[in-house]
PDB file of C-alpha atoms in Angstrom:
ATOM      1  CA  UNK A 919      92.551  74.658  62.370  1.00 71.00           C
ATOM      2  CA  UNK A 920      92.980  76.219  58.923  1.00 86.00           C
ATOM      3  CA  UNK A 921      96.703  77.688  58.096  1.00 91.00           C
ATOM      4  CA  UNK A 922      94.564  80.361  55.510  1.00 90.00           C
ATOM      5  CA  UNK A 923      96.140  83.541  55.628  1.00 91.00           C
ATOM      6  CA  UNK A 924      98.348  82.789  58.355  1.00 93.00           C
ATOM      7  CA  UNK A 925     101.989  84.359  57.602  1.00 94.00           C
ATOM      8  CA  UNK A 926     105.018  82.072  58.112  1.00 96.00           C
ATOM      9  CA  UNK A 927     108.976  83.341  58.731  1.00 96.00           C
ATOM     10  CA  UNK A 928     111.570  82.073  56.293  1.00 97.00           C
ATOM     11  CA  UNK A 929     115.654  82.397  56.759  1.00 97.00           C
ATOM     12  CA  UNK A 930     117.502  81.944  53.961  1.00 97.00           C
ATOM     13  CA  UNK A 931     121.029  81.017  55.637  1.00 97.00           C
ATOM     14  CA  UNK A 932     122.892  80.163  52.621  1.00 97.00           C
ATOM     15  CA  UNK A 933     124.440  77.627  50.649  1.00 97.00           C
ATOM     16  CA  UNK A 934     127.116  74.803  50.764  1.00 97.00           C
ATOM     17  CA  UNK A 935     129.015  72.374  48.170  1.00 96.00           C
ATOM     18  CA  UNK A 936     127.179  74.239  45.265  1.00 97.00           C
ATOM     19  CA  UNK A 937     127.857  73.290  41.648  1.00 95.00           C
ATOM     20  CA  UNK A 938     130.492  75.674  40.229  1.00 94.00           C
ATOM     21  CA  UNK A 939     129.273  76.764  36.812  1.00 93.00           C
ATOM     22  CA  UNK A 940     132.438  79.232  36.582  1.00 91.00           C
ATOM     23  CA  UNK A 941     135.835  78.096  34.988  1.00 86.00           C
ATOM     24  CA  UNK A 942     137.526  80.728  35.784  1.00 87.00           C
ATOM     25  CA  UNK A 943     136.513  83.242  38.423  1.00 89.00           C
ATOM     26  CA  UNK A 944     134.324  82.627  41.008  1.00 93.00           C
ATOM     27  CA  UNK A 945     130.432  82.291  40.309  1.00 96.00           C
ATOM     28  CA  UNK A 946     127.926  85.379  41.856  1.00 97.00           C
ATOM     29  CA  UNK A 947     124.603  82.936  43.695  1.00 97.00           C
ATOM     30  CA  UNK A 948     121.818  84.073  44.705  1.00 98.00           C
ATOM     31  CA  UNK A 949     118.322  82.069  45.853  1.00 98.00           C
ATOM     32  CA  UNK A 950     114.660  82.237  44.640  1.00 98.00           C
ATOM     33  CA  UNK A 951     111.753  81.340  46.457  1.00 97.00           C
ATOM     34  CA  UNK A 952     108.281  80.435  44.924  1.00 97.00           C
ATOM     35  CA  UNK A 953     104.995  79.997  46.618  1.00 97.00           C
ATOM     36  CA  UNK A 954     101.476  80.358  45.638  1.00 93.00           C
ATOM     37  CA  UNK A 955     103.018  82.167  42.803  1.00 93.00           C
ATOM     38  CA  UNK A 956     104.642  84.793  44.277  1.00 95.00           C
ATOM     39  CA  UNK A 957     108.711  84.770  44.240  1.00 96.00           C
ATOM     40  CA  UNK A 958     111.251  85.899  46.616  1.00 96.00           C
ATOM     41  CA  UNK A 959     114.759  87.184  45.106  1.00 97.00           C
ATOM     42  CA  UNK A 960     117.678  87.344  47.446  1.00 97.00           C
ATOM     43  CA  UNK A 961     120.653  89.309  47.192  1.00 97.00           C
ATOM     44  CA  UNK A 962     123.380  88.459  45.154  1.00 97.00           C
ATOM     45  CA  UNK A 963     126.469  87.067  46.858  1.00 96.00           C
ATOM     46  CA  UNK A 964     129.523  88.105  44.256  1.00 95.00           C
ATOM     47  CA  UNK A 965     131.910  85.694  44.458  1.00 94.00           C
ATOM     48  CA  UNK A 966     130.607  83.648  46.934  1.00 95.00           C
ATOM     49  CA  UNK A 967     131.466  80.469  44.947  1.00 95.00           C
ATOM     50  CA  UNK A 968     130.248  77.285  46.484  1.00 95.00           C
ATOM     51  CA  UNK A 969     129.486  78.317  49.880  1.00 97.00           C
ATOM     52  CA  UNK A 970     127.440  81.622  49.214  1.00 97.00           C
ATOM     53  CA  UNK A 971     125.915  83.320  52.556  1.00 97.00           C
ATOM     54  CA  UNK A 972     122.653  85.172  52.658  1.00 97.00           C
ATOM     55  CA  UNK A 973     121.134  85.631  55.744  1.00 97.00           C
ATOM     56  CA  UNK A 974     117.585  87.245  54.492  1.00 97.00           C
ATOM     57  CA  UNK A 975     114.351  86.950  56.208  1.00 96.00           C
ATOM     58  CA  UNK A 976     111.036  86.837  54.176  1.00 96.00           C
ATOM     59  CA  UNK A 977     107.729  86.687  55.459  1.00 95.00           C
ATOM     60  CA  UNK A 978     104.578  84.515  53.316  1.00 93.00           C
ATOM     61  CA  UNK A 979     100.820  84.276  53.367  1.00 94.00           C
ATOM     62  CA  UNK A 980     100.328  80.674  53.668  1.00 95.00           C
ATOM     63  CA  UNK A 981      97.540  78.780  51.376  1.00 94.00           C
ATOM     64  CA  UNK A 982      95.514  76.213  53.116  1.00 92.00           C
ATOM     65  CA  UNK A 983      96.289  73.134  51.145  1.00 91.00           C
ATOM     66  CA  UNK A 984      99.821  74.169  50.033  1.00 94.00           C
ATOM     67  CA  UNK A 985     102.760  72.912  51.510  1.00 94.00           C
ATOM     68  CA  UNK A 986     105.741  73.113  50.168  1.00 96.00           C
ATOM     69  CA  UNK A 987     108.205  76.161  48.211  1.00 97.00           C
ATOM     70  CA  UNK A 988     109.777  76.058  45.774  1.00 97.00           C
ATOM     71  CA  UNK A 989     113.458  77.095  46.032  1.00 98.00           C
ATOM     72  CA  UNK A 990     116.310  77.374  43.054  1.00 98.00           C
ATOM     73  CA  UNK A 991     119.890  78.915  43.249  1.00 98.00           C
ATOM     74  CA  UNK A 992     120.894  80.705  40.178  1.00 97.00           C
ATOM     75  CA  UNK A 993     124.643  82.271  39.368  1.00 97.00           C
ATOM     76  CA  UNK A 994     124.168  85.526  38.147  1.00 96.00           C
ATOM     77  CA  UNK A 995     126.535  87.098  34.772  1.00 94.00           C
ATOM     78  CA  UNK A 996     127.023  90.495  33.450  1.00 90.00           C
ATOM     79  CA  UNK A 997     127.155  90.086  29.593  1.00 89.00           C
ATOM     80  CA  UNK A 998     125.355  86.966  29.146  1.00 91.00           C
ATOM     81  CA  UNK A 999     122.074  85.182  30.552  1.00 94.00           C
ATOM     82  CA  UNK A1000     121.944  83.832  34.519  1.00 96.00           C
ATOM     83  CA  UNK A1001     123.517  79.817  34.975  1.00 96.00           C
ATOM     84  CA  UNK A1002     120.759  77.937  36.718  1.00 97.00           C
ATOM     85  CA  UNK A1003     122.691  75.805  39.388  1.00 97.00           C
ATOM     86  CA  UNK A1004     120.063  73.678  40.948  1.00 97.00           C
ATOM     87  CA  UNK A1005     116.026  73.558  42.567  1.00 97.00           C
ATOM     88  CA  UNK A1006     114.630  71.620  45.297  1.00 97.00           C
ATOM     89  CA  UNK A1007     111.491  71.661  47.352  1.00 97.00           C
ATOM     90  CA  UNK A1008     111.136  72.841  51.381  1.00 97.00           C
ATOM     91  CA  UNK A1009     108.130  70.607  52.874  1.00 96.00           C
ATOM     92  CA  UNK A1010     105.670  72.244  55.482  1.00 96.00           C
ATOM     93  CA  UNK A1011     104.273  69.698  56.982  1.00 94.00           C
ATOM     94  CA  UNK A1012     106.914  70.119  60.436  1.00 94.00           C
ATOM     95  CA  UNK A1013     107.205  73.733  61.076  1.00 95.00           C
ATOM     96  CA  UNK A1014     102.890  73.837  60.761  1.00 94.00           C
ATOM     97  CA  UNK A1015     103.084  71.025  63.749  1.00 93.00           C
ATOM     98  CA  UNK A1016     106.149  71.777  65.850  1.00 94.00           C
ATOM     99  CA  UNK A1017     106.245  75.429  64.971  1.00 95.00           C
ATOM    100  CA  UNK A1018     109.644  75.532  64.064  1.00 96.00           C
ATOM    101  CA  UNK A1019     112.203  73.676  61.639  1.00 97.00           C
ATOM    102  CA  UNK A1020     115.771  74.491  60.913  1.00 96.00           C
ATOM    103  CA  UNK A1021     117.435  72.316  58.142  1.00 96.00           C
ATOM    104  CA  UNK A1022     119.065  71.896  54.724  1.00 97.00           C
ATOM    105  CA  UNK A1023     117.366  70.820  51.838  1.00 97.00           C
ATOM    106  CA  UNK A1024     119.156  68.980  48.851  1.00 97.00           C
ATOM    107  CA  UNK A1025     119.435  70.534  45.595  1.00 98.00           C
ATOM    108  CA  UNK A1026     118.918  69.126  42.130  1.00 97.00           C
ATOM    109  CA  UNK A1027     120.834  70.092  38.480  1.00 96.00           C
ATOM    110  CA  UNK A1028     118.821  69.654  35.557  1.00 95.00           C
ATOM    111  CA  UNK A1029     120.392  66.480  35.008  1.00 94.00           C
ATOM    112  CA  UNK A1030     119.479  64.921  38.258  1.00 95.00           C
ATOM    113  CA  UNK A1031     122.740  64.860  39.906  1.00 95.00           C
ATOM    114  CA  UNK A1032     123.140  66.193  43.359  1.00 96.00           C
ATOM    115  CA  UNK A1033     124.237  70.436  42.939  1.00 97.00           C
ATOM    116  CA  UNK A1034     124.864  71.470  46.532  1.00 97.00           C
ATOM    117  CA  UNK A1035     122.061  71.656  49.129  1.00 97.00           C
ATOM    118  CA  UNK A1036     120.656  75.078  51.136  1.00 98.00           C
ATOM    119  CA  UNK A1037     120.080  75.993  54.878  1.00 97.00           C
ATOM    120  CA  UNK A1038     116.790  77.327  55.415  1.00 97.00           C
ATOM    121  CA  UNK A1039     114.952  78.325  59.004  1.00 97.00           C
ATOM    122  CA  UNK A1040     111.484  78.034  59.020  1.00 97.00           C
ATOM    123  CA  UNK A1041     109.107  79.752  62.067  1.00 96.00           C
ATOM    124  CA  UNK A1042     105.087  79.347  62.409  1.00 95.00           C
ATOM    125  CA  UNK A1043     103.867  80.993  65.428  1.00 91.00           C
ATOM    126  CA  UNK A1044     100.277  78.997  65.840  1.00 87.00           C
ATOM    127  CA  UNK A1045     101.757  74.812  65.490  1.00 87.00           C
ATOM    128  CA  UNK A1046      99.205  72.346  65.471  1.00 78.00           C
ATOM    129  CA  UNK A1047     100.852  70.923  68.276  1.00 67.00           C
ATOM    130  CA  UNK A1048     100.435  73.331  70.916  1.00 59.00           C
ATOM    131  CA  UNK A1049      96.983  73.690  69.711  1.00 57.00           C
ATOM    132  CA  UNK A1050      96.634  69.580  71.038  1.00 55.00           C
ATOM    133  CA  UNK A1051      98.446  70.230  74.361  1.00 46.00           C
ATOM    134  CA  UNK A1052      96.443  73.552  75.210  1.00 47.00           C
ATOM    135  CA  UNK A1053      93.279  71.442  74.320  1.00 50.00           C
ATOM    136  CA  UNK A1054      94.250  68.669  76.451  1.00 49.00           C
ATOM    137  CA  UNK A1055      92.032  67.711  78.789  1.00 50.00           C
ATOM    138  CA  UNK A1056      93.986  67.951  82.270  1.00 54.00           C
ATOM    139  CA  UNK A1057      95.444  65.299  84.582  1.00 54.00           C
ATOM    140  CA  UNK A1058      94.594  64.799  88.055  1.00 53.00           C
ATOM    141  CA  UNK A1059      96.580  63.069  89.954  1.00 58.00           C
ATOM    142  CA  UNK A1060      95.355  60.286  92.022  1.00 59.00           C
ATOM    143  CA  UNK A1061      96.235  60.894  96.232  1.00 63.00           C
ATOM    144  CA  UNK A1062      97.420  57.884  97.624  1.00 63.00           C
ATOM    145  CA  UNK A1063      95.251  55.931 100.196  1.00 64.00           C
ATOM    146  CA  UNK A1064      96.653  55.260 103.198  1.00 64.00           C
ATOM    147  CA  UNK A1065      95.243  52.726 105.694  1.00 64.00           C
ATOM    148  CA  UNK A1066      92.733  54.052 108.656  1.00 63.00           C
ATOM    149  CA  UNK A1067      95.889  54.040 111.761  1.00 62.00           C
ATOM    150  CA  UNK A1068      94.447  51.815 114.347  1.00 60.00           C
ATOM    151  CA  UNK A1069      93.609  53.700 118.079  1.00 58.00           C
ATOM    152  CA  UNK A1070      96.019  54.442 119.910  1.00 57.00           C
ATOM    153  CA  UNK A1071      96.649  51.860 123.284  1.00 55.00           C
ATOM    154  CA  UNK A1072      96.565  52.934 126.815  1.00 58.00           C
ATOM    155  CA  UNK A1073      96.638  50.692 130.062  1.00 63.00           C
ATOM    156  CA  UNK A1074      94.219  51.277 132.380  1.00 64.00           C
ATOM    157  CA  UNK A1075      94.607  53.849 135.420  1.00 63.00           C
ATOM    158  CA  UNK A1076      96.327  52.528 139.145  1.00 63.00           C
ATOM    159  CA  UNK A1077      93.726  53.258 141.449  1.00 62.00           C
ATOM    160  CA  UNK A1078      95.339  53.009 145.898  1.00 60.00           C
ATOM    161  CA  UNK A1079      94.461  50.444 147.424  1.00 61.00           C
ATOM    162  CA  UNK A1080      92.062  50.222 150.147  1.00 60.00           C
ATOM    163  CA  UNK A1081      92.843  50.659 153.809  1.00 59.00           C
ATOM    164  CA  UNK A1082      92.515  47.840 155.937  1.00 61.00           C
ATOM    165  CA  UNK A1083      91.678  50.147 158.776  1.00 61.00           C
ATOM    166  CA  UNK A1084      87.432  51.094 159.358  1.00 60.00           C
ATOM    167  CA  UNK A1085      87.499  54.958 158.233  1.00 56.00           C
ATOM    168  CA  UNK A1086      86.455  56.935 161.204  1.00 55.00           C
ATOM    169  CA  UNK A1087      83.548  58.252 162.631  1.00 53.00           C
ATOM    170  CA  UNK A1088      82.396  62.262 163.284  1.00 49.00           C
ATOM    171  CA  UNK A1089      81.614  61.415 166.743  1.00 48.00           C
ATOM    172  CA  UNK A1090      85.428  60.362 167.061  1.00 49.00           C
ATOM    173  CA  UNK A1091      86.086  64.002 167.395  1.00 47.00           C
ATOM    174  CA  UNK A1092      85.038  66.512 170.121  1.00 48.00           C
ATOM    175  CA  UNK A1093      82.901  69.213 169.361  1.00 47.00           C
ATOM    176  CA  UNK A1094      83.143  72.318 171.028  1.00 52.00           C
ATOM    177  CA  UNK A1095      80.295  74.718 170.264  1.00 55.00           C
ATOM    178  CA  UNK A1096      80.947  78.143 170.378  1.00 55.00           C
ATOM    179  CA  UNK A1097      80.077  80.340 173.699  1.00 52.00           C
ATOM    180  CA  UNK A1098      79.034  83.881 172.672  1.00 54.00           C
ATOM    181  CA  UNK A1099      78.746  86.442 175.806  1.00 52.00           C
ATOM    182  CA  UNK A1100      75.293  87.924 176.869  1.00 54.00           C
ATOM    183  CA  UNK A1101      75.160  91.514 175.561  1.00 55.00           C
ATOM    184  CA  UNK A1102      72.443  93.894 176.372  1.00 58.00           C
ATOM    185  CA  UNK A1103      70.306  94.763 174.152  1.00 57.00           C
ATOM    186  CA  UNK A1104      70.448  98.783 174.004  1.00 58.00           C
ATOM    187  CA  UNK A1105      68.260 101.042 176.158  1.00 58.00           C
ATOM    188  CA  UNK A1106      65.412 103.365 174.469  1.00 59.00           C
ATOM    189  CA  UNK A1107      66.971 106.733 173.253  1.00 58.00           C
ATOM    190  CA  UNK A1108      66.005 109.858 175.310  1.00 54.00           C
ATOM    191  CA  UNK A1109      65.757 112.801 173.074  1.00 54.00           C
ATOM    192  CA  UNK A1110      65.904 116.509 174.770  1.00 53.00           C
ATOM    193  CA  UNK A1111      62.187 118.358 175.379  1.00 56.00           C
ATOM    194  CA  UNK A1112      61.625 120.590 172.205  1.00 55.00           C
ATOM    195  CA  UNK A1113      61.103 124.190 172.979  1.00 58.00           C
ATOM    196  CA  UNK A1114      58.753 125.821 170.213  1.00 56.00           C
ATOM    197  CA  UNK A1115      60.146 129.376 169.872  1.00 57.00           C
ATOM    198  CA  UNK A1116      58.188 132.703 170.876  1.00 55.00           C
ATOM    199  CA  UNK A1117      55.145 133.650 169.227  1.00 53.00           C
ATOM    200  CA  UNK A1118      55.330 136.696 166.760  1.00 51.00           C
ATOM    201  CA  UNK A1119      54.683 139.693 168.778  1.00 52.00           C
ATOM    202  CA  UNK A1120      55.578 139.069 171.865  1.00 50.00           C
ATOM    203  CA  UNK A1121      57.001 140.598 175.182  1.00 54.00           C
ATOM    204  CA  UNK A1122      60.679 139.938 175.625  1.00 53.00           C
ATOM    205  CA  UNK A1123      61.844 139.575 178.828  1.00 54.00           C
ATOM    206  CA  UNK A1124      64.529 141.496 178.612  1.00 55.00           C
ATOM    207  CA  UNK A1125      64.038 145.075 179.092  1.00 55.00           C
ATOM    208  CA  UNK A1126      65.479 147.275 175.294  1.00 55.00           C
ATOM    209  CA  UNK A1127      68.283 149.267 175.275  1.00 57.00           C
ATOM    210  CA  UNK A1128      68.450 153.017 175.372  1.00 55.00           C
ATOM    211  CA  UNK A1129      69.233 154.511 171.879  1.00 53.00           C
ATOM    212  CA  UNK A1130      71.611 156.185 171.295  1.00 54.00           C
ATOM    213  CA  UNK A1131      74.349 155.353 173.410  1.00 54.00           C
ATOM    214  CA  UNK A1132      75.296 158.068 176.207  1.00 52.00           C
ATOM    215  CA  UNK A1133      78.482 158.268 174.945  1.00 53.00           C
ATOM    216  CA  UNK A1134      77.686 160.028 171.934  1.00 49.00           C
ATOM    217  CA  UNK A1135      79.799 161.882 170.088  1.00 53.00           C
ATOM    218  CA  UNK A1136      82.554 159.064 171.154  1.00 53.00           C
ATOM    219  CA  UNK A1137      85.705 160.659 172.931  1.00 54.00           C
ATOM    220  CA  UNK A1138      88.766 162.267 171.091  1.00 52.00           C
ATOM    221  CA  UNK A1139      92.584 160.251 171.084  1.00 50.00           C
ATOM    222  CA  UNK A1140      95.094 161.949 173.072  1.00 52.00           C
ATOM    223  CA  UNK A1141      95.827 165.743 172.475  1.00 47.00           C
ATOM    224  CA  UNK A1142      97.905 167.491 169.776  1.00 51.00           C
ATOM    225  CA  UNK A1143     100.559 169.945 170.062  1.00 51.00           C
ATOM    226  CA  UNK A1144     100.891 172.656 167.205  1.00 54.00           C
ATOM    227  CA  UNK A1145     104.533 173.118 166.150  1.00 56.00           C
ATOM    228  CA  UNK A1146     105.795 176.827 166.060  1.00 55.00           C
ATOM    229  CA  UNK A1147     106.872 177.550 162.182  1.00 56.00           C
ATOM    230  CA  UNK A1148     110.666 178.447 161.078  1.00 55.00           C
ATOM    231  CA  UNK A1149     112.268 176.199 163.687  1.00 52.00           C
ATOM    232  CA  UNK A1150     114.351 173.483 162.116  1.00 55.00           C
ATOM    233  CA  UNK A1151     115.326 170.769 163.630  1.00 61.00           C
ATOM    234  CA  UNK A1152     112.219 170.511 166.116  1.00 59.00           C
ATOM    235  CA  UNK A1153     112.931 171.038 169.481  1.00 58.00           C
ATOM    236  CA  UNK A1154     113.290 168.279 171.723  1.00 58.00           C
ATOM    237  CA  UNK A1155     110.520 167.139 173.661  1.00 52.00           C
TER     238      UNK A1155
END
């Protein structure tokens, strides 16, 4: 997979065991970084001396085909031109597989010998190498084969043994049949003679009754005595 255009995290940490190209205060460093011809200026650490500390973060557009930065520490002056302290070169090639790298890099004076050596943190967020595991074909894991478990062992059933004696016969035992009673079969049913009723218009023999009764209008209840008025309590009967 191409790294074209893919951006890539850079920590400047700091510095340690720096050339000292002050005599007699303490030098000012500071770091530039330079890739694909772009550069990268940290701030400046005033008297830091030797051991400056940065602790910057810088983000860069990575070049397929490029990989490495360049990197040079630098002392900075007031009244007169910058000291260049040393260079070196941060390699690519682990942080683009693994994804991440944290180490120092050595640092070179002009004259070869060793000036010091920087701390840098590098972080690439697609590696190469979880690109290979992802792409992995999976594993399956074999079952184990167990042997076929052989049937299972019963002894046969007990059966009695047989009776020495002849087994019986029915006729051994009585029989008594059952004796049901004679019952009568029920006589015919006698119903009662049906009388058809009277034809319509007939004499009754009865002779009618007189209408209205004799005794008509029907006899008064007792008799009633008029009270005389004025006389209070009533008199005693």
């Amino acid at each position: 997979m191409s790294v074209q255009g893919q951006l890539l995290d850079i920590t400047v940490i700091g510095c340690k065991n720096l050339k000292d190209t002050e005599w007699i205060s303490r030098q000012d460093p500071y770091v530039i970084l330079e890739y694909a011809g772009n550069k990268y200026r940290t701030k400046t650490d005033t008297d830091g001396g030797r051991n400056p500390s940065f602790n910057e973060k810088y983000m860069l557009s990575l070049i397929e085909g490029l990989r490495e930065i360049n990197v040079a520490v630098w002392n900075s002056n007031t009244l007169t031109a910058d000291d260049f302290i040393g260079s070196g070169k941060i390699m690519l090639q682990k942080v683009l597989i693994d994804g991440y790298h944290d180490s120092t890099w050595p640092l070179t004076a002009r004259s070869g010998r060793r000036a010091g050596e920087i701390r840098i943190i590098l972080h690439y967020k697609n590696p190469k190498g979880a690109q290979k595991v992802s792409s992995a074909a999976p594993v399956h894991e074999s079952l184990p084969v167990y042997p076929p478990a052989s049937p299972a062992y019963y002894p046969p059933p007990v059966y009695a043994a047989a009776s020495p004696y002849p087994p019986s016969s029915p006729s051994d035992f009585s029989c008594y049949p059952p004796v049901y009673a004679p019952y009568p079969p029920p006589g015919p049913t006698v119903y009662s003679t049906y009388t058809p009723p009277a034809a319509f218009g007939a004499q009754s023999p009865y002779p009618p009754q007189a209408y209205p009764p004799s005794t008509y209008p029907p006899q008064g209840y007792g008799c009633y005595v008029a009270r005389p008025a004025g006389h209070y309590p009533p008199p005693y009967y």
